[in-house]
PDB file of C-alpha atoms and ligand atoms in Angstrom:
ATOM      1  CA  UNK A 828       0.000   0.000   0.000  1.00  0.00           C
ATOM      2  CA  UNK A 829       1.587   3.470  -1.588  1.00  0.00           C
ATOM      3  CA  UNK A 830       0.874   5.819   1.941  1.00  0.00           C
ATOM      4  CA  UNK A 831       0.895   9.560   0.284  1.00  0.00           C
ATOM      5  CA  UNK A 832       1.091  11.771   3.146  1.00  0.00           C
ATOM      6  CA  UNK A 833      -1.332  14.972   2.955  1.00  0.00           C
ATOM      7  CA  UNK A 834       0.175  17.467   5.433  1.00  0.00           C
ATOM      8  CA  UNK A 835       2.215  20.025   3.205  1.00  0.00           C
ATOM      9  CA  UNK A 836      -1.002  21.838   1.460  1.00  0.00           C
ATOM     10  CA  UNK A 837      -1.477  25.440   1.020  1.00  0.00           C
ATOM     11  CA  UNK A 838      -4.634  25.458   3.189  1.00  0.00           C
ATOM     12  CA  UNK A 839      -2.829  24.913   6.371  1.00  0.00           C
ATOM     13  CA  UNK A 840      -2.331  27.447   8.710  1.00  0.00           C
ATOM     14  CA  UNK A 841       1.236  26.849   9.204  1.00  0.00           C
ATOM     15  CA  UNK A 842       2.162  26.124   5.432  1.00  0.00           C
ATOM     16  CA  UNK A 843       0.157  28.076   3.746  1.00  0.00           C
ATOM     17  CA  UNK A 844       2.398  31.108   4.809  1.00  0.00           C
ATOM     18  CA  UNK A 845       5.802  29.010   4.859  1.00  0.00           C
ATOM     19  CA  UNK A 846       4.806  28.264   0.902  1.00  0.00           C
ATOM     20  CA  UNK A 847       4.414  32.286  -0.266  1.00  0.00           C
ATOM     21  CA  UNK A 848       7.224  33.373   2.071  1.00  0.00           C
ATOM     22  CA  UNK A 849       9.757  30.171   0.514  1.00  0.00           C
ATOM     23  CA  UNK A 850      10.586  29.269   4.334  1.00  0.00           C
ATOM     24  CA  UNK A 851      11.711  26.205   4.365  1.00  0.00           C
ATOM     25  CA  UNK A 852      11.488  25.302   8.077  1.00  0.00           C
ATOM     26  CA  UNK A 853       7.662  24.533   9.031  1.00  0.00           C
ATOM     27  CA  UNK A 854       7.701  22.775   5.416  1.00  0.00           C
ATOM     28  CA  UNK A 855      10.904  20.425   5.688  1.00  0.00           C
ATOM     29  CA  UNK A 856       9.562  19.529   9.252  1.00  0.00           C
ATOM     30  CA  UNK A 857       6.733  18.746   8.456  1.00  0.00           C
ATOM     31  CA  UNK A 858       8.209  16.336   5.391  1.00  0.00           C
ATOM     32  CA  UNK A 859      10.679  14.304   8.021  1.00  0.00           C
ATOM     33  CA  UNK A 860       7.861  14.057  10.191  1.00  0.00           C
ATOM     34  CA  UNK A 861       5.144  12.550   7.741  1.00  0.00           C
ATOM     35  CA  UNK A 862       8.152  10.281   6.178  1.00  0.00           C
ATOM     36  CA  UNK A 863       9.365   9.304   9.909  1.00  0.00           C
ATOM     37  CA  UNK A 864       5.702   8.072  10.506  1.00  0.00           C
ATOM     38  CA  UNK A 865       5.765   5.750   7.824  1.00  0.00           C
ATOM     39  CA  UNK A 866       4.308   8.325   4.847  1.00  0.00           C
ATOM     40  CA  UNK A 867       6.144   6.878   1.631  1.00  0.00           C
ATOM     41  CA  UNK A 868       5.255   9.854  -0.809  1.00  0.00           C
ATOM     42  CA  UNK A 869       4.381  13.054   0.445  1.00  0.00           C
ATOM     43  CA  UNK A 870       1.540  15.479  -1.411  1.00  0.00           C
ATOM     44  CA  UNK A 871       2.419  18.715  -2.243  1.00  0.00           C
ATOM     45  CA  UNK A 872      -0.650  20.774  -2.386  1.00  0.00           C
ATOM     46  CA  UNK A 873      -0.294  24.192  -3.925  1.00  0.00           C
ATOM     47  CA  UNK A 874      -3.930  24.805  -5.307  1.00  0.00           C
ATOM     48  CA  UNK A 875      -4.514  26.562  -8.485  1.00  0.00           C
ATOM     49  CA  UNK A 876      -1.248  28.022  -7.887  1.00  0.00           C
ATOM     50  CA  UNK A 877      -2.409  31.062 -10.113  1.00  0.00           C
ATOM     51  CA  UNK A 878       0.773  33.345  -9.192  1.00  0.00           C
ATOM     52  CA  UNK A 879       4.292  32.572  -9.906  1.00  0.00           C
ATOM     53  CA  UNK A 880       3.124  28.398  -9.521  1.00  0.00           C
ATOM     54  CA  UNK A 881       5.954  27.088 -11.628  1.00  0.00           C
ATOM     55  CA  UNK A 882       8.223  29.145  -9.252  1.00  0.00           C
ATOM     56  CA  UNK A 883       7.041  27.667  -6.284  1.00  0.00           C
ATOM     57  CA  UNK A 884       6.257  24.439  -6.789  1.00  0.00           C
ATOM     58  CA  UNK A 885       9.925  24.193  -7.746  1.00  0.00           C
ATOM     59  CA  UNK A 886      11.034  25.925  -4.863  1.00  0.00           C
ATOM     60  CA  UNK A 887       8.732  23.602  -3.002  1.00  0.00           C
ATOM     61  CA  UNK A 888      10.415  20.183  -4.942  1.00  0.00           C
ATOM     62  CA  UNK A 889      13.944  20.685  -4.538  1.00  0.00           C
ATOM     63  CA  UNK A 890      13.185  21.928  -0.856  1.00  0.00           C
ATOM     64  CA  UNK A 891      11.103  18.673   0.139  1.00  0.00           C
ATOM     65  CA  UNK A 892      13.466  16.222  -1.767  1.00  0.00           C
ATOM     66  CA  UNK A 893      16.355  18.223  -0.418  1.00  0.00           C
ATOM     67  CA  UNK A 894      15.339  16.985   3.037  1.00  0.00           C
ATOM     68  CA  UNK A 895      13.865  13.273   2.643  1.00  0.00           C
ATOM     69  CA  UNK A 896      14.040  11.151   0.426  1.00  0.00           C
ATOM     70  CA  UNK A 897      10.612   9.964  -0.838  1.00  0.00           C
ATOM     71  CA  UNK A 898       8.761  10.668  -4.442  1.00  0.00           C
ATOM     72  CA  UNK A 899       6.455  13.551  -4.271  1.00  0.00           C
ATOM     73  CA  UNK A 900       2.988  13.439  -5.196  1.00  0.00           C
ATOM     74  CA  UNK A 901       2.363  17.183  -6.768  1.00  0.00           C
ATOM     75  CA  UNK A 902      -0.986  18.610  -6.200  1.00  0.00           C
ATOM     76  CA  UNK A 903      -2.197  21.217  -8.355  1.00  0.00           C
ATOM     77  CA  UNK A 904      -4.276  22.087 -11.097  1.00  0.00           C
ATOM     78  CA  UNK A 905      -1.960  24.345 -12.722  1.00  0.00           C
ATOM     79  CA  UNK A 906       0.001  22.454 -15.795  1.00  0.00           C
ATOM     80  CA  UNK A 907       2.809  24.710 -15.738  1.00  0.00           C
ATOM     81  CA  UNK A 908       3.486  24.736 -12.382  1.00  0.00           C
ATOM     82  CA  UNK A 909       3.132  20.813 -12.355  1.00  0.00           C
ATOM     83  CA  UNK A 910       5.752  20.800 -15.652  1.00  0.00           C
ATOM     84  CA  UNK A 911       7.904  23.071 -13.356  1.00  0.00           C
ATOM     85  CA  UNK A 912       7.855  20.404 -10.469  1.00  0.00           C
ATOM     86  CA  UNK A 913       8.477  17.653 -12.857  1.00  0.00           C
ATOM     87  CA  UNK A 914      11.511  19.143 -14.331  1.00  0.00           C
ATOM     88  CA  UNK A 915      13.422  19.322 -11.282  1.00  0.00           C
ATOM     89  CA  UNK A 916      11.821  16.319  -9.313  1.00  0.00           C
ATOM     90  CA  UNK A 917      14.356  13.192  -8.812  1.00  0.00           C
ATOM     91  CA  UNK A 918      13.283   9.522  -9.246  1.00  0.00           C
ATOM     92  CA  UNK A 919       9.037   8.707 -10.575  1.00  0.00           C
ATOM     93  CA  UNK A 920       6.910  11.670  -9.117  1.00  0.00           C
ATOM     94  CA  UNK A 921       3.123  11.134  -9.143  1.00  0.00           C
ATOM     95  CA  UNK A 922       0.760  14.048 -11.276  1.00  0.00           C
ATOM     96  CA  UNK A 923      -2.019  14.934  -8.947  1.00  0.00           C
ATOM     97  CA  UNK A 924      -4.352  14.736 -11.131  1.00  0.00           C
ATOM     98  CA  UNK A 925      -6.320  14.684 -14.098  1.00  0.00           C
ATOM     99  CA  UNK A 926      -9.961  14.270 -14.201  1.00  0.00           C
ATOM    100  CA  UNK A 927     -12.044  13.610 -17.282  1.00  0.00           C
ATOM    101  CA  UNK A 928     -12.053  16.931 -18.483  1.00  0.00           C
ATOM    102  CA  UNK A 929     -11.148  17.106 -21.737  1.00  0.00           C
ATOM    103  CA  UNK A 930      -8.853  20.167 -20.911  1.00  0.00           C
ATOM    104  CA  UNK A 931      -7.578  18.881 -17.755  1.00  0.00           C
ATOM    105  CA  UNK A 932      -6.668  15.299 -19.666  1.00  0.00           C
ATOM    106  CA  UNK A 933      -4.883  17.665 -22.766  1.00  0.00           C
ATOM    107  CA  UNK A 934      -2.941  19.515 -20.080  1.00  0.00           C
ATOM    108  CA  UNK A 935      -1.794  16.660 -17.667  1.00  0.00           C
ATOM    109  CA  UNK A 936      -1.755  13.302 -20.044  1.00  0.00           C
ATOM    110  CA  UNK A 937       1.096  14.923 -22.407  1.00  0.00           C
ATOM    111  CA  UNK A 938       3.515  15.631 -18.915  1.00  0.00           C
ATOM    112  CA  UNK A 939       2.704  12.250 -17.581  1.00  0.00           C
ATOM    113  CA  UNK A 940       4.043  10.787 -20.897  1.00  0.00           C
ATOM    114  CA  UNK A 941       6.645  13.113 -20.955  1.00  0.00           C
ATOM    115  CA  UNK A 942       8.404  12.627 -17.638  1.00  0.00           C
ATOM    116  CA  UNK A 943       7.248   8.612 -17.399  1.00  0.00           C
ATOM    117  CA  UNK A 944       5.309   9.771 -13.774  1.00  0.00           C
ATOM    118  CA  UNK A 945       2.530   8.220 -12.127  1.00  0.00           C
ATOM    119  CA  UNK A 946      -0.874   9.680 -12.791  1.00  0.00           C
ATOM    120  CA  UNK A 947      -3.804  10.210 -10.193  1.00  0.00           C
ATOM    121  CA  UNK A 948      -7.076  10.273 -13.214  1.00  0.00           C
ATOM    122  CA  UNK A 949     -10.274  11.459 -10.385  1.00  0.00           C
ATOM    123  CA  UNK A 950     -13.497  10.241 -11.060  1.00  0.00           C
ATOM    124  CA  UNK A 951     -14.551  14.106 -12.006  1.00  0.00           C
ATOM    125  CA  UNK A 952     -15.853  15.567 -15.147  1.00  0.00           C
ATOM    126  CA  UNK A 953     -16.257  19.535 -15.610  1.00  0.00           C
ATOM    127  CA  UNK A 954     -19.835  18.226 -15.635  1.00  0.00           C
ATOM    128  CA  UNK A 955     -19.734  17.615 -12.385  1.00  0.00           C
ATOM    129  CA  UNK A 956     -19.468  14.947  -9.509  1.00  0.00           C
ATOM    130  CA  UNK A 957     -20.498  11.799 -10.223  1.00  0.00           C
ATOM    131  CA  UNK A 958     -23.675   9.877  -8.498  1.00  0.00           C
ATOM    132  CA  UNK A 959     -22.884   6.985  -8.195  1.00  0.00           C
ATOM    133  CA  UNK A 960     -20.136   3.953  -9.290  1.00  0.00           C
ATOM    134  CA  UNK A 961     -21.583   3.701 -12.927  1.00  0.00           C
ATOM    135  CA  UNK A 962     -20.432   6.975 -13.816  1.00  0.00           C
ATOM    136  CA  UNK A 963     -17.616   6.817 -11.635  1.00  0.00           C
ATOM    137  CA  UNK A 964     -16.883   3.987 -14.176  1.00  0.00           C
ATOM    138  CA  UNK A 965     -17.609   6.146 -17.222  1.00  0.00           C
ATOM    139  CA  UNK A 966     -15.136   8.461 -16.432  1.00  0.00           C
ATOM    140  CA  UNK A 967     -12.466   5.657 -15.268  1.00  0.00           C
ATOM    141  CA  UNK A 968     -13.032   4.603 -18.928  1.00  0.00           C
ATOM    142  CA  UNK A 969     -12.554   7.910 -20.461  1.00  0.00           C
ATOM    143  CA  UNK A 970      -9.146   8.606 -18.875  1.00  0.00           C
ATOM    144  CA  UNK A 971      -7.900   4.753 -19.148  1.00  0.00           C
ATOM    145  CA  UNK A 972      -8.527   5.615 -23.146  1.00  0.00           C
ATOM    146  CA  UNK A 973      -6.945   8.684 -23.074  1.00  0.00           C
ATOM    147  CA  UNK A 974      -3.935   7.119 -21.491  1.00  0.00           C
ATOM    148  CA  UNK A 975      -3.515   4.888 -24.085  1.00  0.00           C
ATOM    149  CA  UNK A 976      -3.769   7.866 -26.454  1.00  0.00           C
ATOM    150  CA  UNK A 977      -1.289   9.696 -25.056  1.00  0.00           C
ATOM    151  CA  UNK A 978       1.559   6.704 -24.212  1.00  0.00           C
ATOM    152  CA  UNK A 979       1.033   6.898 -20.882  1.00  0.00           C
ATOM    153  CA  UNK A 980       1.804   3.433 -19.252  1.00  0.00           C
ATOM    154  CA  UNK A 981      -1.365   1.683 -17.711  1.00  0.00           C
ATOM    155  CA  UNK A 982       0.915   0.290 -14.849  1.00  0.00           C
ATOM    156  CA  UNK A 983       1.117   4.399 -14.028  1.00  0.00           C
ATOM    157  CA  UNK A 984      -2.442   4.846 -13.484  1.00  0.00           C
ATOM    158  CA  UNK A 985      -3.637   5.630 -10.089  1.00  0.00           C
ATOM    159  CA  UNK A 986      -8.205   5.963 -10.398  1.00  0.00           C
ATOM    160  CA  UNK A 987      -9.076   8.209  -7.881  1.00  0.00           C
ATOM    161  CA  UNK A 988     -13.461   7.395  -7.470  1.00  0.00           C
ATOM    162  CA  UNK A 989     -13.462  10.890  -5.434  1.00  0.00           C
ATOM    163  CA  UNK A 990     -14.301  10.136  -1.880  1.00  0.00           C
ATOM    164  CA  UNK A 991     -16.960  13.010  -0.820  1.00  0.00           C
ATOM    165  CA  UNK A 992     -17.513  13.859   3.524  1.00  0.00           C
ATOM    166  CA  UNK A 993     -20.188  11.828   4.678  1.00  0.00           C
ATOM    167  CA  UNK A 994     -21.408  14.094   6.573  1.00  0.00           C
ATOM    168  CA  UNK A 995     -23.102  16.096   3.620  1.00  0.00           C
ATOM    169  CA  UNK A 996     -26.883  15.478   4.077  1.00  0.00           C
ATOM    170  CA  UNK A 997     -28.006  13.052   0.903  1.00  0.00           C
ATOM    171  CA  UNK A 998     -24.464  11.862  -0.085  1.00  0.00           C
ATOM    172  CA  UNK A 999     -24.114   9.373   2.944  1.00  0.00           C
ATOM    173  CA  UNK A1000     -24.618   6.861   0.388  1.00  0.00           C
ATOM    174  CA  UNK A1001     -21.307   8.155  -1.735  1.00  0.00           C
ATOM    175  CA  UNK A1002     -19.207   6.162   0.256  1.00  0.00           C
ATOM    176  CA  UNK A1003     -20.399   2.521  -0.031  1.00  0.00           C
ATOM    177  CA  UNK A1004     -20.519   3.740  -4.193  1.00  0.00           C
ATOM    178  CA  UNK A1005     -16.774   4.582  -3.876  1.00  0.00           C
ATOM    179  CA  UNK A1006     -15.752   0.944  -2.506  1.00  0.00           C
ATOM    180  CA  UNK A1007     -17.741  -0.090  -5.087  1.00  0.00           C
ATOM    181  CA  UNK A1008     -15.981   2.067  -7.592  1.00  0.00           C
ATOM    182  CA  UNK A1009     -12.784   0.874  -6.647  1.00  0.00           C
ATOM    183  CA  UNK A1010     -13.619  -2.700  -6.996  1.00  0.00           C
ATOM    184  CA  UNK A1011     -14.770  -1.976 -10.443  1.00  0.00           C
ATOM    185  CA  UNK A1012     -11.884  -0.208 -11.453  1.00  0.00           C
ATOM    186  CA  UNK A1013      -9.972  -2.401 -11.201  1.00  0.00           C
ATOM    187  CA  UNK A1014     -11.933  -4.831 -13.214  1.00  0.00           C
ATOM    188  CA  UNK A1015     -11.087  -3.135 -16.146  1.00  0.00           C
ATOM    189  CA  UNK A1016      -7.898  -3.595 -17.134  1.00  0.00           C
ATOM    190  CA  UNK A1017      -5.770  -7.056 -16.758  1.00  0.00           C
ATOM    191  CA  UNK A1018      -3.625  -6.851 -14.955  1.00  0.00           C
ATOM    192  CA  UNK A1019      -5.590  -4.985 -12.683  1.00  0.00           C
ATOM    193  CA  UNK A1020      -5.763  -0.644 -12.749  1.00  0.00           C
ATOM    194  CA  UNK A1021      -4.314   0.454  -9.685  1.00  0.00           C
ATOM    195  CA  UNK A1022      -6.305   2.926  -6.915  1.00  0.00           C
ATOM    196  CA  UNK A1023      -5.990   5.719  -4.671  1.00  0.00           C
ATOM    197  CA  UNK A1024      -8.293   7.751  -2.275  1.00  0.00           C
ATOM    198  CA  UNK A1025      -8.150  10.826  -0.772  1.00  0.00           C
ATOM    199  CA  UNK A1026      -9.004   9.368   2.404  1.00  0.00           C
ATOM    200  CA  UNK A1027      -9.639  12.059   4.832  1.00  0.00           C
ATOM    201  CA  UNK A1028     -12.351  13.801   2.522  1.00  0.00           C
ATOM    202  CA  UNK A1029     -14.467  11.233   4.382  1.00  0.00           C
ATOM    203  CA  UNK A1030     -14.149  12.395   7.614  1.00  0.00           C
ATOM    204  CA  UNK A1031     -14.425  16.682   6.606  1.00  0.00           C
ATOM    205  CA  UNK A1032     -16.701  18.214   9.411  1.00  0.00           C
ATOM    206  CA  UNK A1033     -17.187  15.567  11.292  1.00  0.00           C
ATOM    207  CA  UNK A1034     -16.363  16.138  15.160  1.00  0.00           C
ATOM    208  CA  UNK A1035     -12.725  15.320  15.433  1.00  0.00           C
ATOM    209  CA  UNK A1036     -13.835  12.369  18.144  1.00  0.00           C
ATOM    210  CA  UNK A1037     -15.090  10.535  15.052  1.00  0.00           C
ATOM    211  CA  UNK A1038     -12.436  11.059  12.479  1.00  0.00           C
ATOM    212  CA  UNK A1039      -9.983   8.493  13.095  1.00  0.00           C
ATOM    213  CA  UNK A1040     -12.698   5.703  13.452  1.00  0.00           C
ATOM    214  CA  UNK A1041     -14.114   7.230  10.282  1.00  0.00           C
ATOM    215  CA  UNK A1042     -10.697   7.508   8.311  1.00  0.00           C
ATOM    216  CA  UNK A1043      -9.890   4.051  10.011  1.00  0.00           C
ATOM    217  CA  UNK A1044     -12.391   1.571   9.131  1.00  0.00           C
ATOM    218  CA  UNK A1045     -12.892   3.275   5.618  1.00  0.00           C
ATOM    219  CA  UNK A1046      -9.747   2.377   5.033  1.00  0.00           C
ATOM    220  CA  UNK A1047      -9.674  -1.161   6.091  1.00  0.00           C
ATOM    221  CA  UNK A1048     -13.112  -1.536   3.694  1.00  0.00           C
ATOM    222  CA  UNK A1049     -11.068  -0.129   0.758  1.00  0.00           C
ATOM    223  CA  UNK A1050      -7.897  -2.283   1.948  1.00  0.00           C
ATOM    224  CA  UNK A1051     -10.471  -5.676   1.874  1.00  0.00           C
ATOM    225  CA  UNK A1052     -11.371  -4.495  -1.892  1.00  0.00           C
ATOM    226  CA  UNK A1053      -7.851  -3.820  -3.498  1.00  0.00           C
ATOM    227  CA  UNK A1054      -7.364  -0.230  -3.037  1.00  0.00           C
ATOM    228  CA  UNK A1055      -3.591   0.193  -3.771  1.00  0.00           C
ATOM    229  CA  UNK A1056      -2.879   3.599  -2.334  1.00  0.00           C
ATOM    230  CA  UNK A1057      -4.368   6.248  -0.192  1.00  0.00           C
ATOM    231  CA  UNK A1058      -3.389  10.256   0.588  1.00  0.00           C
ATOM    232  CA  UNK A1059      -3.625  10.125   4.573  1.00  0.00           C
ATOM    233  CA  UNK A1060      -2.739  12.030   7.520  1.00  0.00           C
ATOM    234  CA  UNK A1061       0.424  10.113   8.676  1.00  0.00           C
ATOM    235  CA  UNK A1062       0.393  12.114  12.264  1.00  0.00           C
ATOM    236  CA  UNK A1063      -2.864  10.620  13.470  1.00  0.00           C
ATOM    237  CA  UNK A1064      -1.468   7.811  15.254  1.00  0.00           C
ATOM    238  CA  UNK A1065      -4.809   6.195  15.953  1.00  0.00           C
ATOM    239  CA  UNK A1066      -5.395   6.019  12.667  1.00  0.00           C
ATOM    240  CA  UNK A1067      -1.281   4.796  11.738  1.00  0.00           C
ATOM    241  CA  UNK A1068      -1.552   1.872  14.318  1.00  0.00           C
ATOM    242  CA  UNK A1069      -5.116   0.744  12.428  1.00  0.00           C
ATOM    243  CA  UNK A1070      -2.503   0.592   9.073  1.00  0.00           C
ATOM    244  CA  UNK A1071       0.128  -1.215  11.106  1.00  0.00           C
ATOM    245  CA  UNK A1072      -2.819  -3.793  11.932  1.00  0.00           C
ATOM    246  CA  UNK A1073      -4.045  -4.221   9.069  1.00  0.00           C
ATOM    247  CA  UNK A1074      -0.189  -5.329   7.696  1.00  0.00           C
ATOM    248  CA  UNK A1075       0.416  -7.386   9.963  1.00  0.00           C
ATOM    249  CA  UNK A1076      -2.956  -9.596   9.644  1.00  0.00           C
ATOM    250  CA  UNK A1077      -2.895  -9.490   6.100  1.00  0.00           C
ATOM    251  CA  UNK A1078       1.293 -10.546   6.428  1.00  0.00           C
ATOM    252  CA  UNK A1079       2.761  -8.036   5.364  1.00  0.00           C
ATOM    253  CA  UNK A1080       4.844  -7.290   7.836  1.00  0.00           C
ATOM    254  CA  UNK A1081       6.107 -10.195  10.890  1.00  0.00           C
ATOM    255  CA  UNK A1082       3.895 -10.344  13.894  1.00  0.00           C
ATOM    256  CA  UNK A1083       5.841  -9.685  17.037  1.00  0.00           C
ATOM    257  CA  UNK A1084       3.950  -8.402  20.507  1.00  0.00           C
ATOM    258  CA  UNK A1085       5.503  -4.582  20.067  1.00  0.00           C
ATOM    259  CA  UNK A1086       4.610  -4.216  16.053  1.00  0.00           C
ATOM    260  CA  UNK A1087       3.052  -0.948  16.866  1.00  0.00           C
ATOM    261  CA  UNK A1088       6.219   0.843  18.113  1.00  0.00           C
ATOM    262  CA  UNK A1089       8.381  -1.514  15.329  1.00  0.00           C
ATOM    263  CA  UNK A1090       6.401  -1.459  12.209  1.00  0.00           C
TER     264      UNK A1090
HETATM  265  N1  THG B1192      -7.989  13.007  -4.251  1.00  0.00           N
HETATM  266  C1  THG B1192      -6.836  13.446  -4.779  1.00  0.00           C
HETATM  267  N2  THG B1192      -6.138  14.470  -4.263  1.00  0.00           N
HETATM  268  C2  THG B1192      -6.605  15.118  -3.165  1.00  0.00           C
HETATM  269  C3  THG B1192      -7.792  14.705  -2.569  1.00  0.00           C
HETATM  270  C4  THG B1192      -8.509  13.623  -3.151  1.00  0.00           C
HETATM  271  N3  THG B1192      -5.896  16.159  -2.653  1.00  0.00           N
HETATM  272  C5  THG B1192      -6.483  16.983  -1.627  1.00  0.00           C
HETATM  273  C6  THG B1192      -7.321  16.150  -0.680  1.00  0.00           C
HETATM  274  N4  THG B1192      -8.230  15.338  -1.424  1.00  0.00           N
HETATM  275  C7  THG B1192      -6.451  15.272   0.189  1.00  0.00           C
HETATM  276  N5  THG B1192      -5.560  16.048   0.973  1.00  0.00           N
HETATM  277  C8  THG B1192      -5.947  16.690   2.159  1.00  0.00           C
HETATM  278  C9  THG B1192      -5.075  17.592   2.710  1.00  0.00           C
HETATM  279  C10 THG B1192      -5.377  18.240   3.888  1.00  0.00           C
HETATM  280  C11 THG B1192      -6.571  17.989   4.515  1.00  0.00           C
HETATM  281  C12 THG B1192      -7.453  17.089   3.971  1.00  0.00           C
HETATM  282  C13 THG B1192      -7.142  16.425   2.801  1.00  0.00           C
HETATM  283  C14 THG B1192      -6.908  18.723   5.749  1.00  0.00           C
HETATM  284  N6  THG B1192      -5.980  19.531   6.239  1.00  0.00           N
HETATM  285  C15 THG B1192      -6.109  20.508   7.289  1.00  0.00           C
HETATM  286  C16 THG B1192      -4.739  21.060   7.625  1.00  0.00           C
HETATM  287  O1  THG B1192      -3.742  20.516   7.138  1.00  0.00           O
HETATM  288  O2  THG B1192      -4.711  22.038   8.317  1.00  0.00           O
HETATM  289  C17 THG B1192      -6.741  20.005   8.515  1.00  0.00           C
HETATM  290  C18 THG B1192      -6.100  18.776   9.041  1.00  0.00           C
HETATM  291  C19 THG B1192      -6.767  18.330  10.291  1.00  0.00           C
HETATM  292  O3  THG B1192      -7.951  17.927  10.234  1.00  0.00           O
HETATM  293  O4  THG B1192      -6.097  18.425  11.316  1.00  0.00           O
HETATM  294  O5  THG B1192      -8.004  18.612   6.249  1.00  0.00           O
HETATM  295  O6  THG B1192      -9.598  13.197  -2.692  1.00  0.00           O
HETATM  296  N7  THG B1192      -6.366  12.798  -5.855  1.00  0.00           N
END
């Protein structure tokens, strides 16, 4: 399981600031500390990035990779600030994302060819979000395609069914329709398409009590249905130790009596 930890994002309070001001500190900390707690990609979330985005998601590259030493998962929506984190990125970064917009997929699909990277392709369509797993599918079908299209190597493909909160009122049922999704997806290629949720989205406004039992057992549903990768919060330990479980029944990793200080 590909652990992409979520932490360094321009919404936080913290790094938000850090980004605009090209402080390093609060940023590289945060990187050791997400990689330390077993994160094996981090996420770097700049947004639409609209000013100087090339700039700093380079800044933001070299910085991150000059400080662990983990591929980078580069958040934006902003294809020349992605290209601009490509360029300088070392070893297979991951393009976060494409969706089935036609402009989105002409904008991302020609870097992920380009610089051989992994390729997040989210269930979303400038139409909208989908309903259910059927046009979750529909979409998945439209990027796979488009992959093909464009050279980009199925083994790089990373569907994304869009996990929504489940606390908004008529969309509880969303998240049983995104295991489904997943299982589905990866029907449709052999050998099977890889997967990836943003997991947390789950758990958005719901009291913080709930969130790692929500996080949690979401993820062990998606685990028990193939998911192959997941962008998490790798400093909520409740939520780590539920991982570190969940590798060690399905034998991952050796049982011995202490695995949740050793794994
Ligand atoms: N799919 C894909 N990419 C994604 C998402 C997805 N990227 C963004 C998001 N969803 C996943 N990443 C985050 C990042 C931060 C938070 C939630 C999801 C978050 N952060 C607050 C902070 O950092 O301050 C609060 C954290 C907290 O609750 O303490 O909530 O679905 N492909």
């Amino acid at each position: 399981m590909l652990l992409i930890g979520e932490k360094i994002n321009v919404m936080s309070k913290t790094i938000g600031p850090a980004m605009k001001e090209r402080n390093p500190e609060p940023i590289v900390e945060l990187a050791k500390a997400q990689v330390d707690a077993g994160a094996n990609m981090l996420d770097i979330n700049i947004g639409p990035a609209t000013k100087a985005g090339d700039e700093m998601m380079a800044w933001l590259v070299e910085t991150v990779q000059g400080a662990v030493d983990v591929p980078l998962c580069l958040d934006t929506t902003n294809p020349v600030a992605m290209e601009a984190g490509l360029a300088v990125h070392k070893g297979q970064a991951m393009i976060n994302s494409t969706s089935g917009d036609p402009e989105r997929i002409a904008s991302m699909m020609p870097l992920a060819a380009k610089y051989n990277s992994k390729l997040i392709g989210l269930a979303l369509t400038e139409k909208g979000i989908p309903r259910d797993a059927n046009e979750r599918m529909a979409v998945a079908v439209d990027i796979m395609t488009a992959c093909m299209e464009h050279g980009v190597d199925l083994e790089n493909l990373y569907l994304d069914p869009l996990v929504l909160s489940i606390t908004v009122p008529g969309a509880q049922y969303q998240t049983l329709e995104c295991i489904n999704a997943v299982k589905m997806f990866k029907e449709l290629n052999d050998p099977p398409l890889k997967t990836v949720v943003g997991l947390s989205n789950i758990s958005n406004g719901a009291l913080p009590e709930t969130k790692a039992l929500l996080d949690g057992i979401f993820f062990t549903m998606l685990a028990c249905n193939g998911l192959d990768a997941a962008i998490i919060d790798p400093l909520e330990t409740e939520f780590m130790n539920m991982i570190k479980t969940i590798k060690v029944i399905n034998n991952d990793t050796v049982f011995c009596q202490s695995y949740l200080e050793l794994c």
